[in-house]
mmCIF file of C-alpha atoms and ligand atoms in Angstrom:
data_model
loop_
_atom_site.group_PDB
_atom_site.id
_atom_site.type_symbol
_atom_site.label_atom_id
_atom_site.label_comp_id
_atom_site.label_asym_id
_atom_site.label_seq_id
_atom_site.Cartn_x
_atom_site.Cartn_y
_atom_site.Cartn_z
ATOM 1 C CA MET U 1 34.470 1.006 -163.659
ATOM 2 C CA ARG U 2 34.906 0.438 -160.279
ATOM 3 C CA GLN U 3 38.344 -0.700 -158.636
ATOM 4 C CA PRO U 4 37.965 -3.060 -156.052
ATOM 5 C CA ILE U 5 39.618 -2.492 -152.665
ATOM 6 C CA VAL U 6 40.209 -4.711 -149.434
ATOM 7 C CA ILE U 7 40.927 -2.593 -146.312
ATOM 8 C CA ALA U 8 42.193 -4.051 -143.250
ATOM 9 C CA ASN U 9 40.627 -2.898 -139.850
ATOM 10 C CA TRP U 10 43.180 -3.730 -137.273
ATOM 11 C CA LYS U 11 41.046 -2.134 -134.206
ATOM 12 C CA MET U 12 42.910 -2.154 -131.204
ATOM 13 C CA ASN U 13 45.464 -4.944 -132.011
ATOM 14 C CA GLY U 14 49.218 -4.993 -133.190
ATOM 15 C CA SER U 15 52.756 -4.413 -131.438
ATOM 16 C CA ALA U 16 55.670 -2.645 -133.428
ATOM 17 C CA GLU U 17 57.317 -6.316 -133.879
ATOM 18 C CA ALA U 18 53.927 -7.859 -134.988
ATOM 19 C CA ASN U 19 53.275 -5.146 -137.493
ATOM 20 C CA ARG U 20 56.750 -5.419 -138.790
ATOM 21 C CA LEU U 21 56.110 -9.132 -139.441
ATOM 22 C CA TRP U 22 52.916 -8.585 -140.812
ATOM 23 C CA VAL U 23 54.000 -6.250 -143.285
ATOM 24 C CA GLU U 24 57.036 -8.465 -144.239
ATOM 25 C CA SER U 25 54.521 -11.347 -144.969
ATOM 26 C CA PHE U 26 52.085 -9.558 -146.621
ATOM 27 C CA LEU U 27 54.656 -7.860 -149.259
ATOM 28 C CA ASN U 28 55.739 -11.208 -149.855
ATOM 29 C CA LEU U 29 52.402 -12.450 -150.942
ATOM 30 C CA LYS U 30 51.242 -9.649 -152.355
ATOM 31 C CA ALA U 31 52.891 -9.848 -155.860
ATOM 32 C CA ASP U 32 49.956 -11.710 -157.290
ATOM 33 C CA LEU U 33 47.358 -9.255 -156.276
ATOM 34 C CA HIS U 34 45.391 -6.836 -158.613
ATOM 35 C CA CYS U 35 43.012 -5.450 -156.107
ATOM 36 C CA ARG U 36 43.723 -1.981 -154.196
ATOM 37 C CA THR U 37 44.563 -2.791 -150.542
ATOM 38 C CA ALA U 38 44.861 -0.440 -147.128
ATOM 39 C CA VAL U 39 45.746 -1.224 -143.753
ATOM 40 C CA CYS U 40 43.858 0.779 -140.819
ATOM 41 C CA ALA U 41 46.053 0.641 -137.877
ATOM 42 C CA PRO U 42 45.953 2.231 -134.161
ATOM 43 C CA PHE U 43 47.209 5.653 -134.219
ATOM 44 C CA VAL U 44 50.465 5.183 -132.588
ATOM 45 C CA TYR U 45 51.600 2.755 -135.195
ATOM 46 C CA LEU U 46 50.669 4.991 -138.087
ATOM 47 C CA SER U 47 53.795 6.493 -138.515
ATOM 48 C CA GLN U 48 55.831 2.982 -138.350
ATOM 49 C CA MET U 49 52.992 1.565 -141.032
ATOM 50 C CA VAL U 50 53.670 4.514 -143.302
ATOM 51 C CA GLU U 51 57.482 4.255 -142.949
ATOM 52 C CA LEU U 52 56.926 0.184 -143.562
ATOM 53 C CA LEU U 53 54.756 0.706 -146.420
ATOM 54 C CA LYS U 54 56.836 3.566 -148.247
ATOM 55 C CA GLY U 55 57.068 2.988 -151.818
ATOM 56 C CA THR U 56 54.460 0.375 -151.900
ATOM 57 C CA ASP U 57 50.829 0.577 -153.280
ATOM 58 C CA VAL U 58 49.499 -0.434 -149.806
ATOM 59 C CA GLY U 59 47.720 2.347 -148.410
ATOM 60 C CA VAL U 60 47.593 3.423 -144.601
ATOM 61 C CA GLY U 61 44.645 4.345 -142.660
ATOM 62 C CA ALA U 62 43.243 5.678 -139.086
ATOM 63 C CA GLU U 63 40.494 4.108 -137.918
ATOM 64 C CA THR U 64 38.877 7.694 -136.428
ATOM 65 C CA VAL U 65 39.604 11.064 -135.988
ATOM 66 C CA SER U 66 38.514 14.122 -134.027
ATOM 67 C CA VAL U 67 36.026 16.611 -135.299
ATOM 68 C CA ALA U 68 37.992 19.280 -134.025
ATOM 69 C CA ASP U 69 40.843 21.015 -135.515
ATOM 70 C CA LYS U 70 43.133 21.727 -132.750
ATOM 71 C CA GLY U 71 43.375 22.960 -128.961
ATOM 72 C CA ALA U 72 42.026 21.513 -125.592
ATOM 73 C CA PHE U 73 40.925 18.144 -126.601
ATOM 74 C CA THR U 74 42.849 15.448 -124.539
ATOM 75 C CA GLY U 75 43.342 12.413 -126.192
ATOM 76 C CA GLU U 76 42.145 13.705 -129.981
ATOM 77 C CA ILE U 77 43.651 13.260 -133.045
ATOM 78 C CA SER U 78 42.772 15.925 -135.847
ATOM 79 C CA ALA U 79 43.016 15.129 -139.685
ATOM 80 C CA SER U 80 45.826 17.593 -140.088
ATOM 81 C CA MET U 81 47.837 15.609 -137.829
ATOM 82 C CA LEU U 82 47.071 12.449 -139.821
ATOM 83 C CA LYS U 83 48.027 14.261 -142.880
ATOM 84 C CA ASP U 84 51.009 15.293 -141.335
ATOM 85 C CA ILE U 85 52.522 11.937 -140.950
ATOM 86 C CA GLY U 86 51.271 10.657 -144.539
ATOM 87 C CA VAL U 87 48.040 9.047 -143.714
ATOM 88 C CA THR U 88 45.715 8.741 -146.743
ATOM 89 C CA TYR U 89 42.717 6.871 -145.675
ATOM 90 C CA CYS U 90 40.374 6.985 -142.313
ATOM 91 C CA ILE U 91 37.532 4.766 -141.212
ATOM 92 C CA VAL U 92 34.788 6.902 -139.955
ATOM 93 C CA GLY U 93 31.360 5.850 -138.410
ATOM 94 C CA HIS U 94 32.548 2.057 -137.569
ATOM 95 C CA SER U 95 29.728 0.702 -135.525
ATOM 96 C CA GLU U 96 32.181 0.063 -132.428
ATOM 97 C CA ARG U 97 32.371 3.916 -132.389
ATOM 98 C CA ARG U 98 28.768 4.751 -133.012
ATOM 99 C CA THR U 99 27.877 2.084 -130.099
ATOM 100 C CA ILE U 100 30.876 2.733 -127.445
ATOM 101 C CA TRP U 101 31.707 6.073 -128.009
ATOM 102 C CA HIS U 102 28.268 7.373 -128.940
ATOM 103 C CA GLU U 103 29.198 8.891 -131.987
ATOM 104 C CA SER U 104 26.002 10.278 -133.793
ATOM 105 C CA ASP U 105 25.520 10.592 -137.785
ATOM 106 C CA GLU U 106 26.146 14.355 -137.536
ATOM 107 C CA ASN U 107 29.690 13.219 -135.670
ATOM 108 C CA VAL U 108 30.680 11.057 -138.553
ATOM 109 C CA ALA U 109 29.626 13.621 -141.127
ATOM 110 C CA GLU U 110 31.737 15.865 -139.587
ATOM 111 C CA GLN U 111 34.661 13.530 -139.357
ATOM 112 C CA ALA U 112 34.389 13.005 -143.008
ATOM 113 C CA GLU U 113 34.395 16.522 -143.697
ATOM 114 C CA LYS U 114 37.406 17.298 -141.797
ATOM 115 C CA LEU U 115 39.207 14.503 -143.413
ATOM 116 C CA VAL U 116 38.244 15.880 -146.888
ATOM 117 C CA ALA U 117 39.632 19.156 -146.135
ATOM 118 C CA GLN U 118 43.035 17.388 -145.718
ATOM 119 C CA GLY U 119 42.800 15.090 -148.575
ATOM 120 C CA ILE U 120 42.286 11.987 -146.415
ATOM 121 C CA ALA U 121 39.718 9.728 -148.151
ATOM 122 C CA PRO U 122 37.017 8.654 -145.661
ATOM 123 C CA VAL U 123 35.696 4.829 -145.428
ATOM 124 C CA VAL U 124 32.260 5.641 -144.264
ATOM 125 C CA CYS U 125 30.829 2.866 -142.391
ATOM 126 C CA VAL U 126 27.189 2.154 -142.252
ATOM 127 C CA GLY U 127 24.954 -0.672 -140.693
ATOM 128 C CA GLU U 128 22.036 -1.952 -138.869
ATOM 129 C CA THR U 129 21.768 -3.516 -135.544
ATOM 130 C CA LEU U 130 19.985 -6.774 -135.102
ATOM 131 C CA GLU U 131 16.801 -5.160 -133.439
ATOM 132 C CA GLU U 132 16.807 -2.662 -136.441
ATOM 133 C CA ARG U 133 16.900 -5.606 -138.806
ATOM 134 C CA GLU U 134 14.235 -7.418 -137.309
ATOM 135 C CA ALA U 135 11.996 -4.348 -137.093
ATOM 136 C CA GLY U 136 12.403 -4.366 -140.646
ATOM 137 C CA LYS U 137 14.470 -0.889 -140.513
ATOM 138 C CA THR U 138 17.709 -1.866 -142.265
ATOM 139 C CA GLU U 139 17.462 0.400 -145.184
ATOM 140 C CA GLU U 140 16.212 3.209 -143.404
ATOM 141 C CA VAL U 141 18.957 3.035 -140.932
ATOM 142 C CA VAL U 142 21.749 2.527 -143.572
ATOM 143 C CA LEU U 143 20.349 5.326 -145.628
ATOM 144 C CA ARG U 144 20.096 7.696 -143.124
ATOM 145 C CA GLN U 145 23.698 7.280 -142.166
ATOM 146 C CA LEU U 146 24.979 7.715 -145.425
ATOM 147 C CA ARG U 147 22.737 10.523 -146.303
ATOM 148 C CA ALA U 148 24.095 12.166 -143.174
ATOM 149 C CA VAL U 149 27.557 12.007 -144.470
ATOM 150 C CA LEU U 150 26.509 12.987 -147.979
ATOM 151 C CA ALA U 151 24.741 16.346 -146.879
ATOM 152 C CA ARG U 152 28.492 17.394 -146.093
ATOM 153 C CA VAL U 153 30.765 15.630 -148.389
ATOM 154 C CA PRO U 154 30.532 14.825 -152.080
ATOM 155 C CA ALA U 155 30.483 11.029 -152.720
ATOM 156 C CA ALA U 156 33.340 11.455 -154.973
ATOM 157 C CA GLN U 157 35.537 12.322 -152.166
ATOM 158 C CA PHE U 158 34.891 8.831 -150.488
ATOM 159 C CA ALA U 159 37.382 6.095 -150.266
ATOM 160 C CA ALA U 160 34.565 3.612 -150.063
ATOM 161 C CA VAL U 161 31.315 2.981 -148.536
ATOM 162 C CA ALA U 162 31.431 0.159 -146.204
ATOM 163 C CA TYR U 163 28.140 -1.956 -145.370
ATOM 164 C CA GLU U 164 28.883 -3.715 -141.947
ATOM 165 C CA PRO U 165 25.652 -5.067 -140.437
ATOM 166 C CA VAL U 166 26.528 -4.797 -136.634
ATOM 167 C CA TRP U 167 25.207 -8.253 -135.945
ATOM 168 C CA ALA U 168 27.868 -9.580 -138.284
ATOM 169 C CA ILE U 169 30.858 -7.861 -136.787
ATOM 170 C CA GLY U 170 33.213 -10.023 -135.068
ATOM 171 C CA THR U 171 30.219 -12.747 -134.127
ATOM 172 C CA GLY U 172 31.195 -15.155 -136.964
ATOM 173 C CA LYS U 173 27.712 -14.594 -138.435
ATOM 174 C CA THR U 174 28.153 -13.324 -142.222
ATOM 175 C CA ALA U 175 25.125 -11.701 -143.953
ATOM 176 C CA THR U 176 24.236 -14.190 -146.673
ATOM 177 C CA PRO U 177 25.770 -12.686 -150.173
ATOM 178 C CA GLU U 178 21.983 -11.992 -151.233
ATOM 179 C CA THR U 179 21.077 -10.108 -147.968
ATOM 180 C CA ALA U 180 24.276 -8.002 -148.221
ATOM 181 C CA GLN U 181 23.703 -7.329 -151.830
ATOM 182 C CA GLU U 182 20.320 -6.090 -151.249
ATOM 183 C CA VAL U 183 21.554 -3.516 -148.832
ATOM 184 C CA HIS U 184 24.390 -2.738 -151.317
ATOM 185 C CA ALA U 185 21.937 -2.023 -154.346
ATOM 186 C CA ALA U 186 20.157 0.269 -151.875
ATOM 187 C CA ILE U 187 23.282 1.922 -151.123
ATOM 188 C CA ARG U 188 24.080 2.543 -154.730
ATOM 189 C CA ALA U 189 20.692 3.601 -155.693
ATOM 190 C CA ALA U 190 21.098 6.497 -152.909
ATOM 191 C CA LEU U 191 24.712 7.511 -154.130
ATOM 192 C CA THR U 192 23.195 7.548 -157.609
ATOM 193 C CA GLU U 193 20.627 9.950 -156.310
ATOM 194 C CA ALA U 194 23.470 12.204 -154.892
ATOM 195 C CA ASP U 195 25.897 11.782 -158.088
ATOM 196 C CA ALA U 196 25.329 9.346 -160.613
ATOM 197 C CA ALA U 197 28.937 9.293 -161.835
ATOM 198 C CA ALA U 198 30.452 8.816 -158.617
ATOM 199 C CA ALA U 199 28.053 6.021 -157.820
ATOM 200 C CA GLN U 200 29.221 3.971 -160.567
ATOM 201 C CA THR U 201 33.008 4.304 -159.584
ATOM 202 C CA LEU U 202 32.816 4.408 -155.724
ATOM 203 C CA PRO U 203 33.423 1.192 -154.257
ATOM 204 C CA ILE U 204 30.681 -0.435 -151.452
ATOM 205 C CA LEU U 205 32.704 -2.688 -149.322
ATOM 206 C CA TYR U 206 31.027 -5.530 -147.147
ATOM 207 C CA GLY U 207 32.438 -6.180 -143.724
ATOM 208 C CA GLY U 208 31.424 -8.422 -140.992
ATOM 209 C CA SER U 209 33.017 -11.794 -140.155
ATOM 210 C CA VAL U 210 34.451 -11.531 -143.828
ATOM 211 C CA LYS U 211 37.112 -14.753 -143.956
ATOM 212 C CA PRO U 212 39.147 -16.548 -146.700
ATOM 213 C CA ALA U 213 36.158 -19.364 -146.638
ATOM 214 C CA ASN U 214 33.322 -16.803 -147.398
ATOM 215 C CA ALA U 215 34.855 -13.995 -149.347
ATOM 216 C CA ARG U 216 34.570 -15.174 -152.790
ATOM 217 C CA GLU U 217 30.623 -15.806 -152.455
ATOM 218 C CA LEU U 218 30.330 -12.192 -151.295
ATOM 219 C CA PHE U 219 32.691 -10.671 -153.911
ATOM 220 C CA LEU U 220 30.525 -12.234 -156.614
ATOM 221 C CA GLN U 221 27.726 -10.280 -155.782
ATOM 222 C CA PRO U 222 27.523 -7.186 -158.463
ATOM 223 C CA ASP U 223 27.353 -4.375 -155.909
ATOM 224 C CA ILE U 224 29.919 -6.063 -153.514
ATOM 225 C CA ASP U 225 33.332 -4.281 -154.541
ATOM 226 C CA GLY U 226 35.550 -5.365 -151.743
ATOM 227 C CA GLY U 227 35.450 -5.858 -148.009
ATOM 228 C CA LEU U 228 36.446 -4.332 -144.539
ATOM 229 C CA ILE U 229 38.243 -7.021 -142.963
ATOM 230 C CA GLY U 230 38.579 -7.146 -139.066
ATOM 231 C CA GLY U 231 39.377 -10.588 -137.608
ATOM 232 C CA ALA U 232 40.697 -12.071 -140.573
ATOM 233 C CA ALA U 233 43.109 -8.994 -141.534
ATOM 234 C CA LEU U 234 45.208 -9.967 -138.339
ATOM 235 C CA LYS U 235 46.952 -12.565 -140.253
ATOM 236 C CA ALA U 236 48.838 -11.374 -143.261
ATOM 237 C CA GLU U 237 47.903 -14.869 -144.973
ATOM 238 C CA ASP U 238 44.337 -14.554 -144.313
ATOM 239 C CA PHE U 239 44.295 -11.035 -145.453
ATOM 240 C CA HIS U 240 46.012 -12.024 -148.526
ATOM 241 C CA SER U 241 43.458 -14.885 -149.135
ATOM 242 C CA VAL U 242 40.521 -12.588 -148.841
ATOM 243 C CA CYS U 243 42.317 -9.965 -151.156
ATOM 244 C CA ALA U 244 42.838 -12.998 -153.636
ATOM 245 C CA ALA U 245 39.028 -13.784 -153.667
ATOM 246 C CA ILE U 246 38.247 -10.462 -154.996
ATOM 247 C CA ASP U 247 40.994 -10.776 -157.766
ATOM 248 C CA ALA U 248 39.266 -14.006 -158.824
ATOM 249 C CA ASP U 249 35.892 -12.262 -158.987
HETATM 250 P P1 PGA R 1 35.181 -8.280 -138.393
HETATM 251 O O1 PGA R 1 35.204 -6.890 -138.072
HETATM 252 O O2 PGA R 1 35.883 -8.725 -139.726
HETATM 253 O O3 PGA R 1 36.162 -9.085 -137.328
HETATM 254 O O4 PGA R 1 33.790 -9.108 -138.242
HETATM 255 C C1 PGA R 1 35.034 -6.202 -139.291
HETATM 256 C C2 PGA R 1 34.872 -4.712 -138.766
HETATM 257 O O5 PGA R 1 34.581 -4.380 -137.743
HETATM 258 O O6 PGA R 1 35.315 -3.771 -139.655
#
């Protein structure tokens, strides 16, 4: 069956000292957790996080990756560089990347392909804007984003799909558990079309203003197998509480 996973997305937050304290607190708290966990951190802290979490079962992930392998791409980081320092997960297609850096469905698919070639598991983010939801296009958008990646990378190689309605990210507005479940079920159906066996085991995460107070009701839904957690992952105690909510499911 599916093994739940809760992934922290720190975005552009953290410092060497804050990260050290976060890991210390989380490792002290996590003995009672059964779910899998991982932390996605800014590039410059990834080596530090790999070192701090060495010998634990907490994974370390990047937040994006270049579509190029190497060469004259100032400021870019390749999948092979991530592999080189021991990173095992990477978020692709986060809505902030899609919106602010204009990453297309095709870019996101190429990133996933580069990661998988290096043995790094992509966390594939999909999600509609408020405008798209109001126009009744949620499923169309989410499945288009997902299928673009599936055209290049088999579902069995994903770490997870993360459904993150753009209107719920960092806004304090969470999708109701029923609304989220509806989209998760559509994602599961599309994955099943692509690979029925992989669709049964691949976790589909919900993301967007998940916090200790609302995590449990979301995680109780049959197709919500964990979360991608932004704001509430910045404090180890809150992240631990969110992880504990999936264990209680
Ligand atoms: P949030 O972010 O939990 O702060 O809404 C989630 C995300 O963007 O991954």
